[in-house]
XYZ file of C-alpha atoms in Angstrom:
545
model
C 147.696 157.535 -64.271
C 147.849 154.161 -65.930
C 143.844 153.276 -64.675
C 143.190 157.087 -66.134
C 144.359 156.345 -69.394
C 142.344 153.077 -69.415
C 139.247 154.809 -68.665
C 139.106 157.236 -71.207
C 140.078 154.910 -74.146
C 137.283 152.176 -72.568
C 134.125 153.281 -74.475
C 136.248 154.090 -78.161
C 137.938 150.890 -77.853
C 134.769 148.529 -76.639
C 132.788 150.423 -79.523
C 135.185 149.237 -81.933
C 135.690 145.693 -80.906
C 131.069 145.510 -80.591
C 131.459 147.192 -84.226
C 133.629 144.352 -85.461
C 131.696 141.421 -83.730
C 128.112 142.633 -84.597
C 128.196 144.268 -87.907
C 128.231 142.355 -91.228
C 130.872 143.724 -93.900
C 130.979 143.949 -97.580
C 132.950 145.094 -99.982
C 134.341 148.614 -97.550
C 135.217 146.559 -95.059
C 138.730 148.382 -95.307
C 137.606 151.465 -95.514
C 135.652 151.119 -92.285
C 137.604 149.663 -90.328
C 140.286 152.064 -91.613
C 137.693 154.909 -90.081
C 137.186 153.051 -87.460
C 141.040 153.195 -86.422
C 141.791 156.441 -87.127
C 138.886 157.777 -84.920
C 140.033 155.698 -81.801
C 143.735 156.505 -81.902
C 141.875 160.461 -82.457
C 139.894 160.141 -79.393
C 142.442 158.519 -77.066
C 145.486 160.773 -78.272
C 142.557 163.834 -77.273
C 141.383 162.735 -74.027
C 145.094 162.047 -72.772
C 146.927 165.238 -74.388
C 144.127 168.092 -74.838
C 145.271 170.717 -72.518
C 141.917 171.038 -70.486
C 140.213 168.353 -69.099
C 137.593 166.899 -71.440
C 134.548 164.752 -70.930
C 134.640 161.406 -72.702
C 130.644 161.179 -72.804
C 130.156 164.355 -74.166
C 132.807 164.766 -77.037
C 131.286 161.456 -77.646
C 128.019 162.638 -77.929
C 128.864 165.626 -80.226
C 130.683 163.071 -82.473
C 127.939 160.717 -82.847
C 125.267 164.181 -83.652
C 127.686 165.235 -85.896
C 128.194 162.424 -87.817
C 124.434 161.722 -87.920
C 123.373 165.376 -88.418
C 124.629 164.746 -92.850
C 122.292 161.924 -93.005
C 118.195 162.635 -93.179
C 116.493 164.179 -89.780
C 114.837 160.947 -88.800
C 118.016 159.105 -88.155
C 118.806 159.457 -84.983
C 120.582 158.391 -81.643
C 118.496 157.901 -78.971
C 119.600 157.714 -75.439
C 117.119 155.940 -72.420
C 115.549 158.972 -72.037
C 114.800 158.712 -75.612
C 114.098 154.986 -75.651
C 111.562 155.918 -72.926
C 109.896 158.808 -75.141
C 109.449 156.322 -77.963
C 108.093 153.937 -75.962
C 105.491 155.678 -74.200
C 104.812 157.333 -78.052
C 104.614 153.516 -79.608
C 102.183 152.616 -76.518
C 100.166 155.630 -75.594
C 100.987 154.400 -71.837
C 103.043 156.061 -68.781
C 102.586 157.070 -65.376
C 102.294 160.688 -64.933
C 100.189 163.786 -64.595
C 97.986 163.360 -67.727
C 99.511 166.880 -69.711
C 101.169 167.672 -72.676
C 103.851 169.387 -71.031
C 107.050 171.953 -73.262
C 110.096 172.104 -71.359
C 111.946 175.320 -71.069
C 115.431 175.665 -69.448
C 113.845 177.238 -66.200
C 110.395 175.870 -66.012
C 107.975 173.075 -67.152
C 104.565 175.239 -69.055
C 101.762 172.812 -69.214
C 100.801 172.976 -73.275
C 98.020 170.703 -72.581
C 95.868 168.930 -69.295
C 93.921 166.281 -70.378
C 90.833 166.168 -69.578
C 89.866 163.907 -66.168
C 93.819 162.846 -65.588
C 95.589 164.585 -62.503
C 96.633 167.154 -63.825
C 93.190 168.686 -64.720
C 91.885 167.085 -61.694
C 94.412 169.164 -59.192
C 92.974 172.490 -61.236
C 96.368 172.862 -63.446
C 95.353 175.206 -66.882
C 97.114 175.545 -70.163
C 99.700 178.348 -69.909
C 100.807 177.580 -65.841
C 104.526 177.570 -65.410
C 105.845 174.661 -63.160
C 108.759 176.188 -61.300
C 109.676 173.630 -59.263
C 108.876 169.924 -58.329
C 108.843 169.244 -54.468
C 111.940 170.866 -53.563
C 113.547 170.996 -56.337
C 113.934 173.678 -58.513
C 113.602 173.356 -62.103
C 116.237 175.576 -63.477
C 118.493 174.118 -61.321
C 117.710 170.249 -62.557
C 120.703 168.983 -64.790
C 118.785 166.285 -65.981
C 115.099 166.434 -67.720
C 113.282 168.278 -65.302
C 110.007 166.525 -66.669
C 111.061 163.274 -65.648
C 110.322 164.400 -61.658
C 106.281 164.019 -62.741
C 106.628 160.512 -63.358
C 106.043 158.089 -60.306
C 104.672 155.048 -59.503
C 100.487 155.473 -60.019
C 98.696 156.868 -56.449
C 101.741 158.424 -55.250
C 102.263 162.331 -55.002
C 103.837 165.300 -56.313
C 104.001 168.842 -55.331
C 103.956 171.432 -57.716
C 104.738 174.502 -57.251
C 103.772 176.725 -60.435
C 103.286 180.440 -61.637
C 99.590 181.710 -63.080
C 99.665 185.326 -64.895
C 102.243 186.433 -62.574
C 100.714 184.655 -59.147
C 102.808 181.854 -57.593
C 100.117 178.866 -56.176
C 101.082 175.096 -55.637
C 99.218 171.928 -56.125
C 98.958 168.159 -55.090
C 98.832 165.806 -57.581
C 98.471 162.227 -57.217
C 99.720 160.309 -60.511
C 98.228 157.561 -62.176
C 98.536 155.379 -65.162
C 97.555 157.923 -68.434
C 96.517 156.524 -71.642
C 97.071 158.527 -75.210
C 94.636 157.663 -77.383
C 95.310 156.809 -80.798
C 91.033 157.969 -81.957
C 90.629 160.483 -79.168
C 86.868 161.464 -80.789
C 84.631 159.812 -82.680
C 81.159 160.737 -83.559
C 77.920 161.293 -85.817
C 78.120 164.724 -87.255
C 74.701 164.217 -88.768
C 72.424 160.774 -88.875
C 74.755 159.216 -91.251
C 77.932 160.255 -90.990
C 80.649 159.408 -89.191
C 83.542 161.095 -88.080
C 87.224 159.225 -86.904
C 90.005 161.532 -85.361
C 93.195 159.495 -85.401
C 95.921 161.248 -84.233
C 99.225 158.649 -84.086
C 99.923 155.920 -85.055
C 101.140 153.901 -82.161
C 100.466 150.055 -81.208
C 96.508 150.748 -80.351
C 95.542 152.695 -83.568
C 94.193 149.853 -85.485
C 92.321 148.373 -82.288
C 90.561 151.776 -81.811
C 89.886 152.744 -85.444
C 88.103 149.185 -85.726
C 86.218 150.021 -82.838
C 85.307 153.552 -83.909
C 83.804 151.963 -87.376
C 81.757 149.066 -86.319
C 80.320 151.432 -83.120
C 79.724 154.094 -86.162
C 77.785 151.717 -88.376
C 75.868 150.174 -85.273
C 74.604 154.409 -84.832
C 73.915 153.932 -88.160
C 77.076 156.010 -90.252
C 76.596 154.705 -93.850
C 79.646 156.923 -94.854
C 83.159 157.921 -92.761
C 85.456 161.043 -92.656
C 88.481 159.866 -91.132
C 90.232 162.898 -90.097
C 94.555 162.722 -90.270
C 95.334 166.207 -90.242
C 98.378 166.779 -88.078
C 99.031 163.140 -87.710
C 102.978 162.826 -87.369
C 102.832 159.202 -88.287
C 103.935 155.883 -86.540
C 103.927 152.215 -86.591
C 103.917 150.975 -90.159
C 102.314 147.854 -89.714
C 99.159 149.495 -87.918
C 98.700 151.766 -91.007
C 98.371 149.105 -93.260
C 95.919 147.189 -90.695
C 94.039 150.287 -90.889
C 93.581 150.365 -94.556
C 92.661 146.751 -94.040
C 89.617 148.057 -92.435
C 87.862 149.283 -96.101
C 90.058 146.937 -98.819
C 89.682 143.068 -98.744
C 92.404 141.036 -97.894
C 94.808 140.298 -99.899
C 95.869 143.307 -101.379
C 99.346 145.228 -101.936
C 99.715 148.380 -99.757
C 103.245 149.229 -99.453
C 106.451 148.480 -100.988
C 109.894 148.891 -99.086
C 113.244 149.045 -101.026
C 116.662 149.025 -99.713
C 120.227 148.693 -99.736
C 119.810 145.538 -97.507
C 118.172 142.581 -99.158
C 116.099 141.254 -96.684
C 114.539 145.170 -95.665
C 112.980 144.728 -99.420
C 109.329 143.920 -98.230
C 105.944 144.375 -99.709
C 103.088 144.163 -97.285
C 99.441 143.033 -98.068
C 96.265 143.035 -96.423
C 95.979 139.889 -93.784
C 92.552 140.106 -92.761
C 89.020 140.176 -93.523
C 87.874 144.075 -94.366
C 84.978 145.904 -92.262
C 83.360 146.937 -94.819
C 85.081 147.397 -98.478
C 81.943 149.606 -100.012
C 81.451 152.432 -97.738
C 82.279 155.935 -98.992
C 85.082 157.057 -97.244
C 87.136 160.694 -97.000
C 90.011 161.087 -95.647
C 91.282 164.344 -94.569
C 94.969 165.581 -94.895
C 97.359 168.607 -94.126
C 101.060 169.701 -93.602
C 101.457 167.378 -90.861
C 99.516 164.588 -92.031
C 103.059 162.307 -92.274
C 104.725 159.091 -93.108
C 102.130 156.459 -91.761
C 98.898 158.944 -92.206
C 100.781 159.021 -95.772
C 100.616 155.276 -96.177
C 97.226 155.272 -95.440
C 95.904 158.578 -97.269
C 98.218 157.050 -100.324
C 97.032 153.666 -100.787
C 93.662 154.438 -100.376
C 93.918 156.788 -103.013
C 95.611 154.667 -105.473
C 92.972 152.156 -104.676
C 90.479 154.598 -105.808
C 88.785 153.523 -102.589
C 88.506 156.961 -100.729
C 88.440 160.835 -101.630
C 91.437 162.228 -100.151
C 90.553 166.254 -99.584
C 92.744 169.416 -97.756
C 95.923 170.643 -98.430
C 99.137 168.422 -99.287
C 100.686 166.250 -96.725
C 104.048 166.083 -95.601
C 106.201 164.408 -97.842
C 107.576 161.111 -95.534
C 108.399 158.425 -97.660
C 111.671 157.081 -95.595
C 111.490 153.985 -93.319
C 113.021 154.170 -89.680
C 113.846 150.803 -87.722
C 115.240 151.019 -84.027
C 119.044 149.138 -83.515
C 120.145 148.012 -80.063
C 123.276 149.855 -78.660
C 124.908 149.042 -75.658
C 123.696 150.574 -72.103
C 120.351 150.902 -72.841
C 120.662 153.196 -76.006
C 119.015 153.007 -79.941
C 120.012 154.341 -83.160
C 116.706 154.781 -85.256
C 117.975 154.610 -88.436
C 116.466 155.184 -92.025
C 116.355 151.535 -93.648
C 114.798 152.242 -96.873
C 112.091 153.951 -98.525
C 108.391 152.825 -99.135
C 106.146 152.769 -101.994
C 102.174 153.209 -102.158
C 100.441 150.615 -104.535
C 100.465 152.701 -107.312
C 104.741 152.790 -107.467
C 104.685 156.480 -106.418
C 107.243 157.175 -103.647
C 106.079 160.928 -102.059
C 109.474 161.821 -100.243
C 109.603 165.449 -100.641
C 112.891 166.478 -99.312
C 116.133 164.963 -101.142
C 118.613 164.883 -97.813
C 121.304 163.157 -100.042
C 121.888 166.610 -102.611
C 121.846 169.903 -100.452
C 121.719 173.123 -101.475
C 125.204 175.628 -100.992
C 123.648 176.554 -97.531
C 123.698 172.737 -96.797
C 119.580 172.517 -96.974
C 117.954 169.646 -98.269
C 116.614 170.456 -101.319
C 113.003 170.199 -102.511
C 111.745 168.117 -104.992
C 110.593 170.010 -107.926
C 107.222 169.850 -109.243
C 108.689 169.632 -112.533
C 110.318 166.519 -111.795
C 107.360 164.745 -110.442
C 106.841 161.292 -112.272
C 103.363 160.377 -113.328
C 101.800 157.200 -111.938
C 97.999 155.547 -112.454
C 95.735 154.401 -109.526
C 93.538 151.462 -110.441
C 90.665 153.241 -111.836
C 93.589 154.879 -114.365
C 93.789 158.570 -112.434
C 97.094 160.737 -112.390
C 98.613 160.939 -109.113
C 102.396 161.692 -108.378
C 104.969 161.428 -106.366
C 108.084 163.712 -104.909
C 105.752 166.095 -103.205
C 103.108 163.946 -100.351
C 99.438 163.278 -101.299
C 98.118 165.487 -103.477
C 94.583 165.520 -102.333
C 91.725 165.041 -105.227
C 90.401 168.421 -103.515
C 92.881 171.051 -102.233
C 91.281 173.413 -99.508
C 92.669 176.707 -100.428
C 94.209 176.963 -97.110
C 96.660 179.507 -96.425
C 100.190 178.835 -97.065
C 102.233 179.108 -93.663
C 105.034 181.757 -94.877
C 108.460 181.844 -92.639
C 107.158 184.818 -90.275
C 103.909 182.711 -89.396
C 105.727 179.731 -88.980
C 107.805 181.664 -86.485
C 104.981 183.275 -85.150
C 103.806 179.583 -84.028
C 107.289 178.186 -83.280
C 107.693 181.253 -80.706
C 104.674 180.038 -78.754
C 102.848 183.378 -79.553
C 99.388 181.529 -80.769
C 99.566 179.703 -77.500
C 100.446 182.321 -75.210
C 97.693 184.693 -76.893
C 95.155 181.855 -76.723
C 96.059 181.870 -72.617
C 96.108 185.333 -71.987
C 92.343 185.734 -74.362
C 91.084 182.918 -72.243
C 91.444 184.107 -68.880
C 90.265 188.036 -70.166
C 87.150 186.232 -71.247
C 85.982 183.989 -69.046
C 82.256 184.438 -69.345
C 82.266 182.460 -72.543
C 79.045 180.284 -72.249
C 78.019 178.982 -75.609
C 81.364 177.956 -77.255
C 80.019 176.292 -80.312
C 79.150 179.892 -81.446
C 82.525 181.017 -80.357
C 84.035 183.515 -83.496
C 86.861 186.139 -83.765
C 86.099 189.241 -84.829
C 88.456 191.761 -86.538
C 89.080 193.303 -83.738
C 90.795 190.604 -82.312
C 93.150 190.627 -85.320
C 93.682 194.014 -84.404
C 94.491 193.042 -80.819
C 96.702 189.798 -81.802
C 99.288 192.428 -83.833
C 99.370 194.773 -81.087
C 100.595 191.751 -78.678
C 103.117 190.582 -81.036
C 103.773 194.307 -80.894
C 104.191 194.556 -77.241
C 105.906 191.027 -77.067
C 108.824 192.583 -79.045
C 108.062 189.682 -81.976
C 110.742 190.184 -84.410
C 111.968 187.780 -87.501
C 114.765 188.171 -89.814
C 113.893 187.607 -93.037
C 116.731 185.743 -95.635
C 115.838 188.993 -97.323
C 117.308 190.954 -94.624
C 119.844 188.916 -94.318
C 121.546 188.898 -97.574
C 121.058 193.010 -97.544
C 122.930 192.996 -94.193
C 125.304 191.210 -95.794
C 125.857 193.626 -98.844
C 126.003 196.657 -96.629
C 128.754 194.984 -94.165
C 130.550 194.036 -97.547
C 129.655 197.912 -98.839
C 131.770 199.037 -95.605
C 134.529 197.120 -95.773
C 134.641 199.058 -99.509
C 133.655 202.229 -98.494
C 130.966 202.781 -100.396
C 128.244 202.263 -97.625
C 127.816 205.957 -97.956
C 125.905 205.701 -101.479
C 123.919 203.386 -100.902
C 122.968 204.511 -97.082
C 119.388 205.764 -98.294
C 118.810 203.191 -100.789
C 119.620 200.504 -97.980
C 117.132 202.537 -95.402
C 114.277 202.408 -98.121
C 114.987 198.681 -98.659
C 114.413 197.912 -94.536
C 111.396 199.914 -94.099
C 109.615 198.533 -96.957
C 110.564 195.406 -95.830
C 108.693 195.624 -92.559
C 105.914 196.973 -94.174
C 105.681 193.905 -95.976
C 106.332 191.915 -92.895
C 103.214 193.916 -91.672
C 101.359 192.591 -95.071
C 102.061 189.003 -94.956
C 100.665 188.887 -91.287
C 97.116 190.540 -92.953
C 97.385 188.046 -96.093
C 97.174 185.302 -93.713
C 94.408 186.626 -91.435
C 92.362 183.969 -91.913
C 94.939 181.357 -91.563
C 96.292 182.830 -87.867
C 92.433 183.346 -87.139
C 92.092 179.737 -87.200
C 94.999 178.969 -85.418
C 93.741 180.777 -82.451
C 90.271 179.883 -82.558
C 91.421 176.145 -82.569
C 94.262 177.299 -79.549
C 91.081 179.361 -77.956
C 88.209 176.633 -77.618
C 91.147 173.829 -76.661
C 91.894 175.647 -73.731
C 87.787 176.497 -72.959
C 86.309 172.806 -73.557
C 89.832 170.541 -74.040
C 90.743 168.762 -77.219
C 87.083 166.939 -77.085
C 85.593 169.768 -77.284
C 87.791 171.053 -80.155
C 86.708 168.420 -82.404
C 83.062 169.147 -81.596
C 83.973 172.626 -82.889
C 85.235 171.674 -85.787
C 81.910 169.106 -86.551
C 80.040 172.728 -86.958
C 82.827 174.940 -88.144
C 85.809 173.494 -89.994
C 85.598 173.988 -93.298
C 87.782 170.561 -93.583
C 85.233 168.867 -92.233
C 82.187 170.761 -94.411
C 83.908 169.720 -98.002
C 83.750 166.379 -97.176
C 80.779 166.004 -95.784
C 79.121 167.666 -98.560
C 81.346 165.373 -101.336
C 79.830 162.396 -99.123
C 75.824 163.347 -99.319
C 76.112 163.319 -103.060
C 76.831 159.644 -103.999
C 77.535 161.095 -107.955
C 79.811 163.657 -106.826
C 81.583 161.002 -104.729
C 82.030 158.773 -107.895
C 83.254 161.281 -109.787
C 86.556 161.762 -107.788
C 87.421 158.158 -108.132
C 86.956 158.036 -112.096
C-alpha cells in the first residue's frame, strides 16, 4: 500500500520540485507556489481516496488541457508523438509512405499520395480506406494507428485497405519522403515567374532562393509568389525570405513581451537577390503567421503588391520549452510587429465573449499605420491586400460542408465516375454538377445547426416549460422551414466558391498537387490579377504610391 501511495503522488510531487528548480520567480512567487501546493495535496488526496480507481496520466492530462485550453489555441502541450509531428513539420523529412494521410477512429483514408513516393508507387488513390496494417487492425490500435506506416526506409508494410466498397491489399516498401517547402515553380508566360511556397519549415528559404535565381536564369523579369493556404512556420526563414527582394540591413519584425530578453527586432543579414524586381504576392484565409510576416513587411516596404482576400490574422509568437520524458509545451512568448508598427492579431483570446469565444477585433478599432512610401495599412484584422479578390466569404454551413470531408469525398466519388478525363487543363464544372453536388449532400444526410436554430430551440423548450408552446407552435414551424430554405440559398450564393473547391479537390486527385498548380497557371483567377498588375509596369507603381 505504502509503494502505491508513492506512485501516484511521484509525477505531482517531481513536477513541483522541477517547477521550483527551473523556473525563475518574480513578484507571485507566493501565489504560485501557493497554486502549486494546493494542486498536489488535490491530486494525491484524489488518487488515494476517489472511490474508483483513477489513472494518474490521464487526470493529468485533462488538467494540463484544461488549464491551457483559457490561454490562446497555439499554446499547447505536446507529447513525443507531438514532438515528432513538429519535427517532421519543421524539417519536411520522415520515413514513411509518401501520403497525406486523416485519421479516423476505425481507419487511416489517404487525403493525399504524393506523387512518385510509395504510396503512389504501390497504386494507393485519394479516398482508399486503410483498415488495417499487417495484422493489425486499425480500430482496434490504442495508440496512433498512423504511426504503424513509419519504418526504417526499404522495409515493408502491408496494407490492407477498402476502394468504393471493394477490400484489396498492397505492399509498400517505405523510404525516406521529403515535404517540400516550393513544391512548383514555373514560367507562366516568357517573363513571369511563379513560386508556390507552402510552409515554412527549415528548407523554405533554401528553396525559394533556388526557385528565384533558376527563374531569372529562364529569364522571369517579374515573380508571383503564391502563399495562399500557407499555415506559417519558422520565423527566422520568413524573414530570410524577405531578404531575398530588400537589401540587408533592414527592420522586418518586431517581438514584444512580458520577458525582457524575448523583446527582439530582426533585420535583414544578407545580401538581397535582387531588390528591384516587381513582385506579387498572393494571400487568403489561411495565408498565416509567417506567410503574414512576409506578405506584411513587404507591404510596408512598399516593395511588393500584396493581392486576394485577407489573411489570417496570426500575430502571436510560439517558442517550444523542454518538459521532462520527452515532452514540449509550445507556448505563446509574445507578439510580433511588421515594420510599419502594425500588429495584425485578429482574435483577442484574453476578452471572450459570454459564450467564452474569443472575440474579434473590430474594424472600427483598427489603428492606422504608414508604409514607407506614406500608404494606409492597418492592423487587428491580417493583411489587407492592396487588391481584394471578391472571393466568396466561407459562411458556417460551407465551412462545415468542408470540415465534414464532403468536398473530398465528392471529388473521389466524381473522379472514379469519370475516368475518361483526357485533357485536364480544359477540365470545367458545369451547372449540372452543382445540381448533382446538392443532391449528394442530400443523400449523405448533410445536416448543420445553425446558432439560429439554436437559440429558437431554445425559446420553444423555454415556451414549454411555460406552457405557451401551443401559440407559438405555427409561428415556430414557419421559422424552421424558412430557415432551411435559406440554408438551401446560402449553398447557391456560394456556387462559385464550392465550384472551386471541387475543381481544385477534382484535378488534385486526376494529375496530383503538380498538376493543380499547372491548373491554376491557366485558370485561377488569383493568379490572372496579378499577372495582369505585373505586365503593366504603371499599374504596378501605382499600388505602391
Amino acid at each position: 500500500m505504502k509503494h502505491l501511495i508513492q506512485k501516484k503522488i511521484l509525477v505531482p510531487v517531481l513536477a513541483f520540485t522541477l517547477f521550483f528548480t527551473g523556473t525563475a520567480f518574480k513578484n507571485d512567487f507566493f501565489e504560485i507556489a501557493k497554486q502549486i501546493e494546493i494542486f498536489t495535496t488535490l491530486f494525491k488526496e484524489l488518487n488515494m481516496n476517489y472511490v474508483d480507481d483513477t489513472n494518474p496520466g490521464d487526470l493529468m492530462d485533462t488538467a494540463i488541457k484544461s488549464m491551457l485550453e483559457n490561454l490562446d489555441p497555439y499554446t499547447n502541450f505536446m507529447n513525443e508523438q507531438d514532438v515528432e509531428a513538429a519535427r517532421i513539420n519543421n524539417t519536411g523529412d520522415y520515413t514513411g509512405i509518401g501520403a497525406k494521410i486523416k485519421t479516423l477512429k476505425d481507419k487511416l483514408v489517404i487525403i493525399e499520395p504524393y506523387k512518385d513516393y510509395p504510396a503512389d508507387k504501390a497504386g494507393l488513390k485519394a479516398g482508399d480506406a486503410i483498415i488495417k496494417i499487417g495484422n493489425i487492425l486499425v480500430e482496434n490500435h490504442k495508440e496512433n494507428a498512423g504511426d504503424l506506416l513509419k519504418g526504417a526506409p526499404g522495409s515493408t508494410v502491408e496494407v490492407t485497405y477498402k476502394r468504393q466498397g471493394k477490400t484489396q491489399t498492397a505492399n509498400i516498401e517505405r523510404a525516406e519522403v521529403e515535404i517540400k517547402a516550393v513544391p512548383h515553380f514555373s514560367l507562366i508566360d516568357e517573363k513571369t515567374g511563379y513560386i508556390v511556397l507552402s510552409r515554412f519549415n527549415n528548407k523554405a528559404y533554401a528553396e525559394t532562393n533556388y526557385a528565384l535565381r533558376d527563374l531569372k536564369a529562364q529569364g522571369a523579369k517579374r515573380i508571383i509568389l503564391d502563399l495562399r493556404g500557407n499555415p506559417g512556420g519558422l520565423l527566422n526563414e520568413a524573414i530570410r525570405i524577405v531578404n531575398l527582394f530588400v537589401p540587408k540591413g533592414q527592420l522586418i519584425v518586431t517581438t514584444k513581451s512580458k520577458v525582457k530578453k524575448y523583446n527582439r527586432t530582426y533585420y535583414t543579414k544578407n545580401d538581397p537577390i535582387d531588390t528591384e524586381i516587381p513582385l506579387v504576392v498572393l494571400i487568403d484565409g489561411g495565408s498565416a503567421s509567417a506567410s503574414e510576416i512576409v506578405s506584411g513587411s513587404l507591404q510596408d516596404l512598399d516593395r511588393a503588391v500584396i493581392v486576394g482576400s485577407r489573411s489570417f490574422g496570426k500575430g502571436l509568437v510560439q517558442r517550444p520549452k523542454q518538459l521532462t520524458y520527452g515532452t514540449q509545451l509550445k507556448i505563446t512568448i509574445s507578439r510580433y510587429y511588421t515594420p510599419s508598427g502594425r500588429c495584425i492579431q485578429a482574435l483577442d483570446y484574453w476578452h471572450r465573449d459570454e459564450k467564452g469565444q474569443a472575440v474579434r477585433v473590430k474594424q472600427e478599432n483598427y489603428n492606422t499605420f504608414k508604409t514607407k512610401n506614406g500608404r494606409s495599412v492597418f492592423d487587428g484584422g491580417g493583411i489587407l491586400p492592396d487588391e481584394i479578390i471578391n472571393t466568396q466569404k466561407n459562411s458556417a454551413i460551407i465551412k462545415a460542408i468542408v470540415n465534414d470531408d464532403l468536398i473530398f469525398n465528392y471529388a473521389t466519388n466524381y473522379h472514379y465516375k469519370h475516368d475518361n478525363i483526357k485533357d485536364i487543363n480544359n477540365f470545367k464544372l458545369t451547372d449540372a454538377d452543382f445540381k448533382d453536388f446538392k443532391m449528394f449532400l442530400k443523400s449523405h444526410h448533410f445536416s448543420f445547426e445553425t446558432e439560429t436554430e439554436k437559440a429558437l430551440l431554445n425559446v420553444m423548450e423555454i415556451a414549454k416549460k411555460e406552457e405557451l408552446n401551443d401559440n407559438i407552435q405555427t409561428d415556430y414551424t414557419t421559422l424552421i422551414t424558412n430557415l432551411e430554405k435559406s440554408k438551401t440559398q446560402v449553398l447557391d450564393e456560394n456556387k462559385d466558391h464550392l465550384l472551386e473547391l471541387l475543381t481544385e479537390e477534382i484535378v488534385k486527385q486526376y494529375v496530383y498537387r503538380e498538376g493543380l498548380y499547372e491548373y491554376y497557371k491557366t485558370h485561377d483567377k488569383g493568379m490572372k490579377v496579378a499577372a495582369d498588375i505585373l505586365k503593366s509596369p504603371i499599374t504596378y507603381a501605382k499600388y505602391l504610391r
